[in-house]
mmCIF file of C-alpha atoms in Angstrom:
data_model
loop_
_atom_site.group_PDB
_atom_site.id
_atom_site.type_symbol
_atom_site.label_atom_id
_atom_site.label_comp_id
_atom_site.label_asym_id
_atom_site.label_seq_id
_atom_site.Cartn_x
_atom_site.Cartn_y
_atom_site.Cartn_z
ATOM 1 C CA MET A 9 5.042 50.419 -47.453
ATOM 2 C CA ARG A 10 2.778 47.356 -47.801
ATOM 3 C CA LYS A 11 5.768 45.019 -47.235
ATOM 4 C CA TRP A 12 6.639 46.773 -43.945
ATOM 5 C CA LEU A 13 3.003 46.506 -42.756
ATOM 6 C CA LEU A 14 2.945 42.723 -43.469
ATOM 7 C CA VAL A 15 6.171 42.190 -41.503
ATOM 8 C CA THR A 16 4.764 44.147 -38.550
ATOM 9 C CA VAL A 17 1.547 42.099 -38.436
ATOM 10 C CA VAL A 18 3.412 38.781 -38.654
ATOM 11 C CA GLY A 19 5.808 39.835 -35.881
ATOM 12 C CA ALA A 20 2.923 40.829 -33.600
ATOM 13 C CA SER A 21 1.218 37.490 -34.196
ATOM 14 C CA ALA A 22 4.425 35.587 -33.330
ATOM 15 C CA CYS A 23 4.773 37.541 -30.055
ATOM 16 C CA ALA A 24 1.173 36.687 -29.078
ATOM 17 C CA ASN A 25 1.886 32.967 -29.459
ATOM 18 C CA ASN A 26 4.916 33.257 -27.169
ATOM 19 C CA VAL A 27 3.090 34.880 -24.224
ATOM 20 C CA SER A 28 4.038 33.158 -20.950
ATOM 21 C CA MET A 29 1.226 30.868 -19.798
ATOM 22 C CA THR A 30 1.632 32.244 -16.229
ATOM 23 C CA ARG A 31 1.920 35.981 -17.010
ATOM 24 C CA GLN A 32 -1.555 36.829 -15.677
ATOM 25 C CA THR A 33 -1.897 33.916 -13.226
ATOM 26 C CA GLY A 34 -3.059 34.824 -9.711
ATOM 27 C CA PRO A 35 -2.502 32.960 -6.411
ATOM 28 C CA ASP A 36 -4.857 30.180 -7.581
ATOM 29 C CA GLY A 37 -2.333 29.270 -10.279
ATOM 30 C CA SER A 38 -0.728 26.908 -7.729
ATOM 31 C CA GLN A 39 -2.190 24.254 -5.452
ATOM 32 C CA LYS A 40 -1.159 26.244 -2.371
ATOM 33 C CA GLY A 41 -3.406 29.135 -3.424
ATOM 34 C CA ALA A 42 -6.408 27.006 -4.403
ATOM 35 C CA LYS A 43 -9.781 28.794 -4.083
ATOM 36 C CA PRO A 44 -12.345 26.901 -1.959
ATOM 37 C CA ILE A 45 -15.651 25.665 -3.354
ATOM 38 C CA VAL A 46 -18.003 25.937 -0.372
ATOM 39 C CA LEU A 47 -20.684 23.228 -0.163
ATOM 40 C CA GLN A 48 -24.120 24.385 0.955
ATOM 41 C CA GLU A 49 -26.553 21.504 1.479
ATOM 42 C CA GLY A 50 -24.089 19.308 -0.408
ATOM 43 C CA THR A 51 -23.723 21.543 -3.515
ATOM 44 C CA GLY A 52 -21.172 24.193 -4.524
ATOM 45 C CA THR A 53 -20.081 25.951 -7.745
ATOM 46 C CA ALA A 54 -17.138 27.987 -9.026
ATOM 47 C CA LYS A 55 -17.007 30.242 -12.120
ATOM 48 C CA ASP A 56 -13.754 31.485 -13.645
ATOM 49 C CA ILE A 57 -11.646 31.846 -16.825
ATOM 50 C CA VAL A 58 -8.560 30.014 -18.081
ATOM 51 C CA THR A 59 -6.688 31.255 -21.151
ATOM 52 C CA TYR A 60 -3.374 29.978 -22.438
ATOM 53 C CA PRO A 61 -2.849 32.930 -24.865
ATOM 54 C CA GLY A 62 -3.808 35.364 -22.089
ATOM 55 C CA GLY A 63 -1.225 34.007 -19.635
ATOM 56 C CA ASP A 64 -3.660 32.419 -17.127
ATOM 57 C CA ARG A 65 -3.548 28.749 -18.057
ATOM 58 C CA VAL A 66 -4.253 27.020 -14.691
ATOM 59 C CA ASP A 67 -6.793 27.501 -11.864
ATOM 60 C CA TRP A 68 -6.782 25.387 -8.655
ATOM 61 C CA LYS A 69 -9.905 24.770 -6.578
ATOM 62 C CA VAL A 70 -10.257 22.933 -3.245
ATOM 63 C CA ILE A 71 -13.336 21.089 -1.950
ATOM 64 C CA GLU A 72 -13.457 20.175 1.751
ATOM 65 C CA LEU A 73 -16.111 17.577 2.562
ATOM 66 C CA PRO A 74 -17.898 17.598 5.953
ATOM 67 C CA GLU A 75 -15.635 16.254 8.694
ATOM 68 C CA GLY A 76 -16.178 12.583 9.431
ATOM 69 C CA LYS A 77 -18.559 12.155 6.469
ATOM 70 C CA LYS A 78 -18.111 9.756 3.549
ATOM 71 C CA GLY A 79 -20.081 9.453 0.328
ATOM 72 C CA LYS A 80 -20.174 10.124 -3.425
ATOM 73 C CA LEU A 81 -18.654 13.295 -4.938
ATOM 74 C CA ASP A 82 -19.928 14.292 -8.411
ATOM 75 C CA LEU A 83 -17.934 16.905 -10.387
ATOM 76 C CA THR A 84 -19.342 18.449 -13.574
ATOM 77 C CA MET A 85 -17.785 21.183 -15.741
ATOM 78 C CA THR A 86 -19.430 23.292 -18.449
ATOM 79 C CA TYR A 87 -17.611 25.960 -20.448
ATOM 80 C CA SER A 88 -17.989 28.506 -23.249
ATOM 81 C CA THR A 89 -15.138 29.222 -25.714
ATOM 82 C CA PRO A 90 -14.568 32.346 -27.846
ATOM 83 C CA ARG A 91 -14.597 30.218 -30.997
ATOM 84 C CA PRO A 92 -15.309 26.582 -31.947
ATOM 85 C CA GLY A 93 -12.670 23.889 -31.479
ATOM 86 C CA LEU A 94 -11.265 25.153 -28.152
ATOM 87 C CA ARG A 95 -11.589 23.295 -24.841
ATOM 88 C CA VAL A 96 -10.552 23.107 -21.198
ATOM 89 C CA ALA A 97 -9.965 20.104 -18.913
ATOM 90 C CA PHE A 98 -9.689 19.265 -15.222
ATOM 91 C CA ASP A 99 -7.885 16.748 -12.962
ATOM 92 C CA VAL A 100 -8.644 15.746 -9.348
ATOM 93 C CA PHE A 101 -6.199 14.941 -6.506
ATOM 94 C CA ASP A 102 -6.912 13.812 -2.948
ATOM 95 C CA GLN A 103 -5.536 15.436 0.221
ATOM 96 C CA TRP A 104 -2.309 13.382 -0.098
ATOM 97 C CA ASN A 105 -1.848 14.693 -3.685
ATOM 98 C CA VAL A 106 -2.585 11.259 -5.182
ATOM 99 C CA PRO A 107 -4.436 11.614 -8.533
ATOM 100 C CA VAL A 108 -7.971 10.183 -8.399
ATOM 101 C CA PHE A 109 -9.078 11.449 -11.836
ATOM 102 C CA VAL A 110 -6.868 12.374 -14.806
ATOM 103 C CA ALA A 111 -8.441 13.882 -17.938
ATOM 104 C CA SER A 112 -7.686 12.497 -21.392
ATOM 105 C CA ALA A 113 -5.346 14.771 -23.356
ATOM 106 C CA LYS A 114 -7.192 14.328 -26.670
ATOM 107 C CA ARG A 115 -10.812 14.338 -25.455
ATOM 108 C CA PRO A 116 -11.151 15.610 -21.834
ATOM 109 C CA GLN A 117 -14.185 14.377 -19.919
ATOM 110 C CA ARG A 118 -16.561 16.985 -18.534
ATOM 111 C CA ALA A 119 -17.700 14.971 -15.483
ATOM 112 C CA THR A 120 -16.462 12.377 -13.003
ATOM 113 C CA THR A 121 -17.710 10.632 -9.855
ATOM 114 C CA ILE A 122 -15.537 9.771 -6.845
ATOM 115 C CA GLU A 123 -16.937 6.898 -4.792
ATOM 116 C CA LYS A 124 -16.311 6.648 -1.028
ATOM 117 C CA ALA A 125 -15.076 10.242 -1.017
ATOM 118 C CA LYS A 126 -13.920 11.811 2.241
ATOM 119 C CA GLY A 127 -11.625 14.587 3.449
ATOM 120 C CA LYS A 128 -10.307 17.186 1.001
ATOM 121 C CA TYR A 129 -9.952 17.198 -2.818
ATOM 122 C CA TYR A 130 -8.030 19.555 -5.141
ATOM 123 C CA VAL A 131 -9.299 20.269 -8.693
ATOM 124 C CA ARG A 132 -6.915 21.607 -11.356
ATOM 125 C CA VAL A 133 -8.730 23.354 -14.271
ATOM 126 C CA TYR A 134 -6.453 24.139 -17.208
ATOM 127 C CA ALA A 135 -6.227 24.963 -20.925
ATOM 128 C CA PRO A 136 -4.515 21.935 -22.563
ATOM 129 C CA ARG A 137 -3.200 23.596 -25.755
ATOM 130 C CA ARG A 138 -1.559 26.940 -26.530
ATOM 131 C CA THR A 139 -4.694 28.205 -28.307
ATOM 132 C CA ASP A 140 -7.252 27.096 -25.685
ATOM 133 C CA ALA A 141 -9.315 29.549 -23.613
ATOM 134 C CA ALA A 142 -12.779 29.431 -22.040
ATOM 135 C CA THR A 143 -15.132 30.705 -19.370
ATOM 136 C CA TYR A 144 -16.046 27.672 -17.232
ATOM 137 C CA LYS A 145 -18.379 26.641 -14.412
ATOM 138 C CA LEU A 146 -17.400 23.786 -12.079
ATOM 139 C CA LYS A 147 -20.184 22.196 -10.010
ATOM 140 C CA ALA A 148 -19.585 19.872 -7.036
ATOM 141 C CA GLU A 149 -22.310 17.686 -5.469
ATOM 142 C CA PHE A 150 -21.708 15.559 -2.362
ATOM 143 C CA HIS A 151 -24.096 12.746 -1.425
ATOM 144 C CA GLU A 152 -23.423 11.330 2.038
ATOM 145 C CA GLN A 153 -23.544 7.537 2.423
ATOM 146 C CA ILE A 154 -24.530 6.429 5.933
ATOM 147 C CA ASP A 155 -22.912 3.247 7.185
ATOM 148 C CA PRO A 156 -25.726 0.963 8.438
ATOM 149 C CA GLY A 157 -23.324 -0.720 10.862
ATOM 150 C CA PRO A 158 -23.262 -4.423 11.754
ATOM 151 C CA PHE A 159 -26.488 -6.391 11.372
ATOM 152 C CA CYS A 160 -28.336 -6.916 14.679
ATOM 153 C CA TYR A 161 -29.597 -10.487 14.751
ATOM 154 C CA THR A 162 -31.272 -10.058 18.157
ATOM 155 C CA CYS A 163 -33.275 -7.070 16.880
ATOM 156 C CA VAL A 164 -35.270 -9.170 14.388
ATOM 157 C CA ALA A 165 -38.501 -10.732 15.633
ATOM 158 C CA VAL A 166 -38.635 -14.487 15.007
ATOM 159 C CA ASN A 167 -41.919 -16.366 15.328
ATOM 160 C CA ASP A 168 -42.065 -19.575 17.340
ATOM 161 C CA PRO A 169 -41.941 -22.717 15.188
ATOM 162 C CA PRO A 170 -45.210 -24.696 14.832
ATOM 163 C CA LYS A 171 -45.805 -27.365 17.465
ATOM 164 C CA LEU A 172 -45.374 -30.940 16.236
ATOM 165 C CA PRO A 173 -46.896 -34.082 17.749
ATOM 166 C CA GLU A 174 -44.691 -35.909 20.170
ATOM 167 C CA VAL A 175 -42.805 -38.856 18.720
ATOM 168 C CA PRO A 176 -42.044 -41.793 21.014
ATOM 169 C CA GLU A 177 -38.367 -42.284 21.578
ATOM 170 C CA PRO A 178 -37.068 -45.644 20.325
ATOM 171 C CA ASP A 179 -35.197 -47.987 22.606
ATOM 172 C CA VAL A 180 -31.542 -47.303 22.209
ATOM 173 C CA ALA A 181 -29.092 -50.074 22.965
ATOM 174 C CA THR A 182 -26.005 -49.232 24.963
ATOM 175 C CA PRO A 183 -23.172 -48.650 22.483
ATOM 176 C CA PRO A 184 -20.032 -50.762 22.820
ATOM 177 C CA PRO A 185 -17.008 -49.129 24.420
ATOM 178 C CA PRO A 186 -14.680 -47.304 22.019
ATOM 179 C CA PRO A 187 -11.484 -49.076 20.874
ATOM 180 C CA PRO A 188 -8.312 -48.286 22.789
ATOM 181 C CA PRO A 189 -6.235 -45.377 21.427
ATOM 182 C CA PRO A 190 -3.295 -46.245 19.147
ATOM 183 C CA PRO A 191 0.143 -46.524 20.730
ATOM 184 C CA PRO A 192 2.104 -43.270 20.879
ATOM 185 C CA PRO A 193 4.773 -42.685 18.228
ATOM 186 C CA PRO A 194 8.388 -43.318 19.190
ATOM 187 C CA ASP A 195 10.381 -40.475 20.710
ATOM 188 C CA PRO A 196 12.333 -38.706 17.930
ATOM 189 C CA ASN A 197 15.231 -38.263 20.390
ATOM 190 C CA GLY A 198 15.573 -42.040 20.760
ATOM 191 C CA THR A 199 14.954 -42.084 24.554
ATOM 192 C CA GLY A 200 12.043 -44.528 24.303
ATOM 193 C CA GLY A 201 9.464 -42.031 25.602
ATOM 194 C CA THR A 202 6.462 -40.685 23.774
ATOM 195 C CA GLY A 203 7.292 -37.983 21.268
ATOM 196 C CA THR A 204 5.054 -35.197 19.953
ATOM 197 C CA PRO A 205 4.757 -35.006 16.163
ATOM 198 C CA PRO A 206 5.835 -31.676 14.658
ATOM 199 C CA PRO A 207 3.025 -29.186 13.876
ATOM 200 C CA PRO A 208 1.874 -28.965 10.246
ATOM 201 C CA PRO A 209 3.408 -26.188 8.149
ATOM 202 C CA PRO A 210 1.417 -22.922 8.064
ATOM 203 C CA PRO A 211 -0.845 -22.457 5.039
ATOM 204 C CA PRO A 212 0.472 -20.150 2.277
ATOM 205 C CA SER A 213 -0.591 -16.489 2.433
ATOM 206 C CA LYS A 214 -3.308 -15.239 0.085
ATOM 207 C CA PRO A 215 -2.968 -12.403 -2.459
ATOM 208 C CA VAL A 216 -3.967 -8.929 -1.271
ATOM 209 C CA VAL A 217 -4.950 -5.762 -3.169
ATOM 210 C CA LEU A 218 -3.402 -2.519 -1.884
ATOM 211 C CA ARG A 219 -4.135 1.141 -2.740
ATOM 212 C CA VAL A 220 -1.526 3.552 -4.123
ATOM 213 C CA LEU A 221 -0.487 6.211 -1.584
ATOM 214 C CA LYS A 222 2.389 8.030 -3.312
ATOM 215 C CA VAL A 223 4.205 8.035 -6.675
ATOM 216 C CA ALA A 224 7.817 9.125 -7.254
ATOM 217 C CA VAL A 225 9.754 9.199 -10.552
ATOM 218 C CA ASP A 226 13.126 7.376 -10.619
ATOM 219 C CA GLY A 227 14.674 7.608 -14.107
ATOM 220 C CA ASP A 228 12.374 5.807 -16.527
ATOM 221 C CA MET A 229 10.695 3.935 -13.671
ATOM 222 C CA LEU A 230 8.183 4.848 -10.949
ATOM 223 C CA GLU A 231 8.574 4.103 -7.248
ATOM 224 C CA VAL A 232 5.040 3.513 -5.968
ATOM 225 C CA THR A 233 4.234 3.413 -2.238
ATOM 226 C CA LEU A 234 1.293 1.137 -1.301
ATOM 227 C CA GLY A 235 -0.903 1.257 1.807
ATOM 228 C CA GLY A 236 -0.007 -2.099 3.400
ATOM 229 C CA GLY A 237 3.113 -3.807 4.724
ATOM 230 C CA ALA A 238 4.565 -6.756 6.610
ATOM 231 C CA GLU A 239 2.533 -6.262 9.805
ATOM 232 C CA THR A 240 -0.746 -4.952 8.360
ATOM 233 C CA SER A 241 -1.013 -7.201 5.267
ATOM 234 C CA GLY A 242 1.615 -9.950 5.689
ATOM 235 C CA ILE A 243 3.587 -8.813 2.612
ATOM 236 C CA GLY A 244 6.968 -10.499 1.934
ATOM 237 C CA LYS A 245 9.982 -9.145 0.009
ATOM 238 C CA ASP A 246 9.718 -12.014 -2.533
ATOM 239 C CA TRP A 247 6.048 -11.339 -3.374
ATOM 240 C CA ARG A 248 4.946 -10.525 -6.931
ATOM 241 C CA ALA A 249 3.216 -7.203 -7.712
ATOM 242 C CA THR A 250 0.706 -6.543 -10.522
ATOM 243 C CA VAL A 251 -0.992 -3.200 -11.335
ATOM 244 C CA LEU A 252 -4.739 -3.761 -11.966
ATOM 245 C CA GLN A 253 -7.095 -2.084 -14.446
ATOM 246 C CA GLY A 254 -9.164 0.570 -12.633
ATOM 247 C CA GLU A 255 -11.317 -1.098 -9.946
ATOM 248 C CA SER A 256 -11.287 -4.549 -11.608
ATOM 249 C CA ASP A 257 -9.114 -7.578 -10.870
ATOM 250 C CA LYS A 258 -7.682 -7.685 -14.407
ATOM 251 C CA PRO A 259 -3.962 -6.859 -14.882
ATOM 252 C CA LEU A 260 -3.129 -3.553 -16.579
ATOM 253 C CA ALA A 261 -1.104 -3.828 -19.777
ATOM 254 C CA GLY A 262 2.537 -3.452 -18.725
ATOM 255 C CA GLY A 263 1.589 -3.586 -15.042
ATOM 256 C CA GLY A 264 2.799 -7.153 -14.512
ATOM 257 C CA GLY A 265 6.482 -6.189 -14.508
ATOM 258 C CA ALA A 266 6.367 -4.544 -11.080
ATOM 259 C CA THR A 267 8.922 -5.622 -8.457
ATOM 260 C CA VAL A 268 8.849 -5.252 -4.689
ATOM 261 C CA VAL A 269 11.882 -3.227 -3.551
ATOM 262 C CA ARG A 270 11.053 -2.517 0.098
ATOM 263 C CA VAL A 271 8.581 -3.838 2.679
ATOM 264 C CA ASN A 272 7.944 -1.794 5.835
ATOM 265 C CA LYS A 273 5.565 -2.455 8.724
ATOM 266 C CA THR A 274 2.620 -0.583 7.183
ATOM 267 C CA THR A 275 3.741 0.246 3.612
ATOM 268 C CA THR A 276 5.277 -1.492 0.610
ATOM 269 C CA VAL A 277 7.342 0.127 -2.193
ATOM 270 C CA ILE A 278 7.344 -1.312 -5.735
ATOM 271 C CA ARG A 279 9.060 -0.274 -8.980
ATOM 272 C CA VAL A 280 7.228 -0.383 -12.287
ATOM 273 C CA LYS A 281 7.789 0.980 -15.784
ATOM 274 C CA LEU A 282 4.541 2.983 -16.182
ATOM 275 C CA THR A 283 3.584 6.666 -16.299
ATOM 276 C CA SER A 284 2.135 8.735 -13.464
ATOM 277 C CA ASN A 285 -1.108 9.128 -15.426
ATOM 278 C CA GLN A 286 -1.423 5.350 -15.773
ATOM 279 C CA ILE A 287 -0.959 4.868 -12.024
ATOM 280 C CA GLY A 288 -3.403 7.707 -11.297
ATOM 281 C CA ALA A 289 -6.105 6.042 -13.417
ATOM 282 C CA ASN A 290 -5.310 2.537 -12.075
ATOM 283 C CA PRO A 291 -4.518 2.945 -8.336
ATOM 284 C CA ASN A 292 -4.934 -0.706 -7.224
ATOM 285 C CA VAL A 293 -2.007 -3.176 -7.016
ATOM 286 C CA ARG A 294 -2.329 -6.901 -6.314
ATOM 287 C CA LEU A 295 0.492 -8.608 -4.393
ATOM 288 C CA ALA A 296 0.741 -12.402 -4.298
ATOM 289 C CA PRO A 297 3.135 -14.808 -2.583
ATOM 290 C CA PRO A 298 5.628 -16.721 -4.752
#
């Protein structure tokens, strides 16, 4: 009798660990059904539950900033777990589904700040591991940054300079006439006329830093679309591409092996052997002429 009871308990425990992570997920389990976080005077909050064992692993939220406004978006998450050692995490994507913040798998951050934020942002709150579950609160704060516009030099009052005593002008001798111009170069066509020397070669183009617009997986490589091309940034097919660390100008480890595969008028496509998370955390790419 005791042996049968032990087998029953073990079997029930095994079934609980195999519960589908989407069994109890509602419409907000996908990005299309994301619940809005409404900002009132720049602040909005959302409270909910994610539970991997309970079959509701993922919640999506959407934050729509005021139209035409740009500023700083602060996101902070607090949560309470049924027992110690559990946790939840969140990622952030912009309106083009480009990741702007990706949580660490081992130690998820509870807050992030998005500079120069504008438009719409999607937040994915999820339980990372099969045992994780928590009640969470996500707070969003938007601080508008007003563009001061170009500096008006004529709007600044400038005092008159102090008056100086008059200085007598010295007698200036008439300068000698300038020397005659040098003879023209010979005609390159050999006709004896005056030829025009060829113009100097154009200066080499300078490196430019472009922002990641889209990421696509191609085998063990990524095809990354950048926001700049031949007409908008002067990019050439033989240019070199380097993925940079965060917002710095230092190369990312492994990001120097990128190659330019296609240059359009306004976009450039490169291939690089990195992960989507690496590109999401390091969205700047420097392109330089050969």
